[in-house]
Short mmCIF file of C-alpha atoms in Angstrom, two decimals:
data_model
loop_
_atom_site.label_atom_id
_atom_site.label_comp_id
_atom_site.label_asym_id
_atom_site.label_seq_id
_atom_site.Cartn_x
_atom_site.Cartn_y
_atom_site.Cartn_z
CA UNK A 20 -11.16 8.99 -12.51
CA UNK A 21 -8.32 6.60 -11.70
CA UNK A 22 -6.07 7.37 -8.76
CA UNK A 23 -3.15 5.37 -7.40
CA UNK A 24 -1.75 5.66 -3.90
CA UNK A 25 2.04 5.40 -4.03
CA UNK A 26 3.52 4.43 -0.68
CA UNK A 27 7.28 3.95 -0.20
CA UNK A 28 8.03 1.71 2.77
CA UNK A 29 11.24 0.75 4.53
CA UNK A 30 11.04 -1.62 7.50
CA UNK A 31 7.43 -0.65 8.23
CA UNK A 32 5.93 -4.12 8.77
CA UNK A 33 4.64 -3.25 12.24
CA UNK A 34 2.31 -0.42 11.12
CA UNK A 35 1.93 -0.98 7.40
CA UNK A 36 -1.09 -3.30 7.33
CA UNK A 37 -3.13 -0.94 9.50
CA UNK A 38 -2.18 2.01 7.25
CA UNK A 39 -3.07 0.12 4.07
CA UNK A 40 -6.42 -1.10 5.37
CA UNK A 41 -7.38 2.48 6.18
CA UNK A 42 -6.24 3.64 2.73
CA UNK A 43 -8.27 0.84 1.13
CA UNK A 44 -11.49 2.47 2.37
CA UNK A 45 -11.02 5.08 -0.36
CA UNK A 46 -11.72 4.62 -4.11
CA UNK A 47 -8.05 4.21 -5.00
CA UNK A 48 -5.58 1.57 -6.08
CA UNK A 49 -2.48 1.01 -3.94
CA UNK A 50 1.14 0.56 -5.01
CA UNK A 51 3.67 -0.07 -2.26
CA UNK A 52 7.37 0.03 -3.03
CA UNK A 53 9.43 -1.83 -0.46
CA UNK A 54 12.80 -0.09 -0.37
CA UNK A 55 14.97 -3.06 0.52
CA UNK A 56 13.39 -3.79 3.90
CA UNK A 57 14.94 -6.41 6.16
CA UNK A 58 11.64 -7.14 7.92
CA UNK A 59 8.30 -8.48 6.61
CA UNK A 60 7.26 -5.25 4.86
CA UNK A 61 6.98 -6.94 1.44
CA UNK A 62 4.78 -9.77 2.75
CA UNK A 63 2.54 -7.42 4.73
CA UNK A 64 2.10 -5.12 1.73
CA UNK A 65 1.18 -8.08 -0.45
CA UNK A 66 -1.85 -8.83 1.71
CA UNK A 67 -3.55 -5.52 0.91
CA UNK A 68 -1.85 -3.57 -1.90
CA UNK A 69 -2.77 -4.01 -5.56
CA UNK A 70 0.87 -3.88 -6.64
CA UNK A 71 4.05 -4.35 -4.59
CA UNK A 72 7.48 -3.57 -6.00
CA UNK A 73 10.64 -4.50 -4.10
CA UNK A 74 14.09 -2.95 -4.26
CA UNK A 75 16.66 -5.61 -3.49
CA UNK A 76 18.63 -3.06 -1.46
CA UNK A 77 17.78 0.22 0.23
CA UNK A 78 18.01 2.92 -2.45
CA UNK A 79 16.34 5.91 -0.83
CA UNK A 80 12.95 7.59 -1.04
CA UNK A 81 13.70 9.48 -4.23
CA UNK A 82 14.81 6.39 -6.13
CA UNK A 83 11.79 4.45 -4.85
CA UNK A 84 9.31 7.12 -5.94
CA UNK A 85 10.95 7.38 -9.35
CA UNK A 86 10.75 3.61 -9.82
CA UNK A 87 7.08 3.47 -8.77
CA UNK A 88 6.08 6.42 -10.96
CA UNK A 89 7.94 5.06 -13.98
CA UNK A 90 6.15 1.74 -13.48
CA UNK A 91 2.71 3.36 -13.41
CA UNK A 92 3.42 5.65 -16.37
CA UNK A 93 4.50 2.65 -18.42
CA UNK A 94 1.90 0.07 -17.38
CA UNK A 95 -1.20 1.83 -16.01
CA UNK A 96 -3.73 4.34 -17.28
CA UNK A 97 -4.37 6.80 -14.45
CA UNK A 98 -5.20 10.45 -13.80
CA UNK A 99 -3.45 11.10 -10.50
CA UNK A 100 -1.22 9.62 -7.86
CA UNK A 101 -1.35 10.41 -4.17
CA UNK A 102 1.90 9.86 -2.31
CA UNK A 103 1.90 9.23 1.43
CA UNK A 104 4.21 7.82 4.07
CA UNK A 105 3.92 4.30 5.44
CA UNK A 106 4.75 5.07 9.07
CA UNK A 107 1.39 6.38 10.24
CA UNK A 108 2.33 10.07 10.25
CA UNK A 109 -0.26 10.71 7.54
CA UNK A 110 -3.88 9.85 8.21
CA UNK A 111 -5.88 8.03 5.55
CA UNK A 112 -8.90 10.09 6.54
CA UNK A 113 -7.26 13.06 4.77
CA UNK A 114 -7.18 11.23 1.43
CA UNK A 115 -10.77 12.32 0.81
CA UNK A 116 -9.65 15.96 0.74
CA UNK A 117 -7.04 15.22 -1.91
CA UNK A 118 -9.61 13.38 -4.00
CA UNK A 119 -11.84 16.48 -3.90
CA UNK A 120 -8.92 18.49 -5.29
CA UNK A 121 -8.58 15.94 -8.09
CA UNK A 122 -12.26 16.45 -8.94
CA UNK A 123 -11.47 20.16 -9.22
CA UNK A 124 -8.72 19.34 -11.75
CA UNK A 125 -5.86 20.65 -9.64
CA UNK A 126 -2.47 19.50 -10.94
CA UNK A 127 -0.39 19.53 -7.77
CA UNK A 128 -1.61 19.64 -4.16
CA UNK A 129 0.62 19.43 -1.09
CA UNK A 130 -0.44 18.72 2.47
CA UNK A 131 0.28 21.39 5.07
CA UNK A 132 1.03 20.20 8.62
CA UNK A 133 2.44 23.46 9.89
CA UNK A 134 -0.80 25.00 11.17
CA UNK A 135 -0.93 22.31 13.84
CA UNK A 136 2.31 20.27 13.96
CA UNK A 137 1.15 17.96 16.76
CA UNK A 138 4.15 16.52 18.65
CA UNK A 139 6.48 17.39 15.75
CA UNK A 140 9.98 17.85 17.28
CA UNK A 141 10.93 21.52 17.55
CA UNK A 142 14.01 21.02 15.40
CA UNK A 143 11.80 19.58 12.65
CA UNK A 144 9.38 22.50 12.91
CA UNK A 145 12.23 25.00 12.55
CA UNK A 146 13.83 23.04 9.71
CA UNK A 147 10.53 22.74 7.84
CA UNK A 148 9.77 26.43 8.24
CA UNK A 149 13.21 27.42 6.96
CA UNK A 150 13.13 25.02 4.02
CA UNK A 151 9.56 26.03 3.12
CA UNK A 152 10.53 29.71 3.13
CA UNK A 153 13.64 29.00 1.06
CA UNK A 154 12.00 26.71 -1.49
CA UNK A 155 8.97 28.99 -1.81
CA UNK A 156 11.34 31.78 -2.87
CA UNK A 157 13.06 29.50 -5.37
CA UNK A 158 9.76 28.19 -6.74
CA UNK A 159 8.20 31.69 -6.68
CA UNK A 160 5.07 30.25 -5.07
CA UNK A 161 4.09 30.14 -1.41
CA UNK A 162 4.27 26.54 -0.19
CA UNK A 163 3.84 26.37 3.61
CA UNK A 164 5.11 22.78 4.06
CA UNK A 165 7.52 21.85 1.29
CA UNK A 166 8.79 18.78 3.13
CA UNK A 167 5.40 17.10 3.41
CA UNK A 168 5.25 13.85 1.42
CA UNK A 169 1.44 13.67 1.39
CA UNK A 170 0.65 14.95 -2.10
CA UNK A 171 -1.70 14.74 -5.07
CA UNK A 172 0.11 14.90 -8.41
CA UNK A 173 -1.49 14.70 -11.85
CA UNK A 174 -0.28 12.45 -14.63
CA UNK A 175 0.39 15.60 -16.64
CA UNK A 176 2.90 16.82 -14.05
CA UNK A 177 4.59 13.42 -13.84
CA UNK A 178 5.00 13.25 -17.62
CA UNK A 179 6.39 16.79 -17.75
CA UNK A 180 8.74 16.84 -14.76
CA UNK A 181 11.77 14.57 -14.58
CA UNK A 182 13.30 14.27 -11.12
CA UNK A 183 16.66 12.71 -10.38
CA UNK A 184 17.44 12.88 -6.66
CA UNK A 185 17.77 9.71 -4.62
CA UNK A 186 16.81 10.60 -1.08
CA UNK A 187 14.49 12.96 0.83
CA UNK A 188 15.41 15.99 -1.29
CA UNK A 189 13.06 14.54 -3.90
CA UNK A 190 10.23 16.40 -2.10
CA UNK A 191 11.93 19.70 -2.90
CA UNK A 192 13.07 18.79 -6.41
CA UNK A 193 9.66 17.96 -7.80
CA UNK A 194 8.12 21.10 -6.29
CA UNK A 195 10.72 23.39 -7.83
CA UNK A 196 10.68 21.71 -11.22
CA UNK A 197 6.88 21.63 -11.36
CA UNK A 198 6.70 25.32 -10.45
CA UNK A 199 9.27 26.21 -13.08
CA UNK A 200 7.29 24.20 -15.63
CA UNK A 201 4.33 26.50 -14.96
CA UNK A 202 2.20 24.34 -12.67
CA UNK A 203 0.34 25.98 -9.78
CA UNK A 204 1.03 24.25 -6.46
CA UNK A 205 -1.85 24.31 -3.99
CA UNK A 206 -1.66 23.51 -0.29
CA UNK A 207 -4.38 22.03 1.91
CA UNK A 208 -4.33 21.43 5.67
CA UNK A 209 -3.74 17.88 6.85
CA UNK A 210 -3.29 16.20 10.19
CA UNK A 211 0.11 14.85 11.12
CA UNK A 212 0.71 12.46 13.99
CA UNK A 213 4.11 12.23 15.66
CA UNK A 214 4.34 9.88 18.61
CA UNK A 215 6.64 11.14 21.34
CA UNK A 216 9.04 8.21 20.86
CA UNK A 217 8.97 8.20 17.06
CA UNK A 218 12.26 8.88 15.32
CA UNK A 219 12.38 10.43 11.88
CA UNK A 220 14.72 9.09 9.22
CA UNK A 221 15.37 12.68 8.13
CA UNK A 222 18.46 14.25 9.72
CA UNK A 223 17.65 17.98 9.88
CA UNK A 224 21.18 19.40 9.56
CA UNK A 225 22.58 16.91 7.05
CA UNK A 226 19.45 16.88 4.90
CA UNK A 227 19.11 20.68 4.97
CA UNK A 228 22.66 21.02 3.66
CA UNK A 229 21.93 18.45 0.96
CA UNK A 230 18.70 20.29 0.01
CA UNK A 231 20.56 23.58 -0.35
CA UNK A 232 23.33 22.00 -2.42
CA UNK A 233 20.73 20.43 -4.67
CA UNK A 234 18.87 23.72 -5.17
CA UNK A 235 22.12 25.56 -5.94
CA UNK A 236 22.98 22.85 -8.47
CA UNK A 237 19.62 23.43 -10.18
CA UNK A 238 20.35 27.15 -10.48
CA UNK A 239 23.83 26.46 -11.83
CA UNK A 240 22.36 24.25 -14.57
CA UNK A 241 20.11 27.12 -15.66
CA UNK A 242 23.08 29.41 -16.30
#
């Protein structure tokens, strides 16, 4: 079974090498997509990753994931990808649990941080709970942590579902479209580490409004 880790990174040179070395302990290949970083992210990634792609300018998480997935679908024979963040909020020790789900032939597995959101800012907890409730209703499947980027996705899903968003709403888009295409979405508990001084690039109010607008646009296209 061939599995690729897909890791978008933007100005993550400080932590990236440590994250990648931990990931490398698993039987996976690593693709890092540097989303127009102004620091040494590209050089650091090149020391460990199997493939590094660089956007010349910052294009957003959605655009970066689309570019990485298109690259793998065109050039590599694989069974699954696992997406994870580059900032240390996801622990490489949890990759093993996703690989077990791949062995069980699951198509789509999402990490769930909400049972123990250690140090997650309260506003993020509330935003995640609201968005997870809302998107679960739209997808007609219970997904406890729809905003978690730590995911196992089969090649079959990636070939079936086309996603178009550019920023963080990509997490919601692919869930909804996969659910509507008939794929079962499974959740598994993961650890999530938020340092007390760590700042998220997600803006809860602005991004929530953008998520809702995106979801409404999906429903309008169905009519």
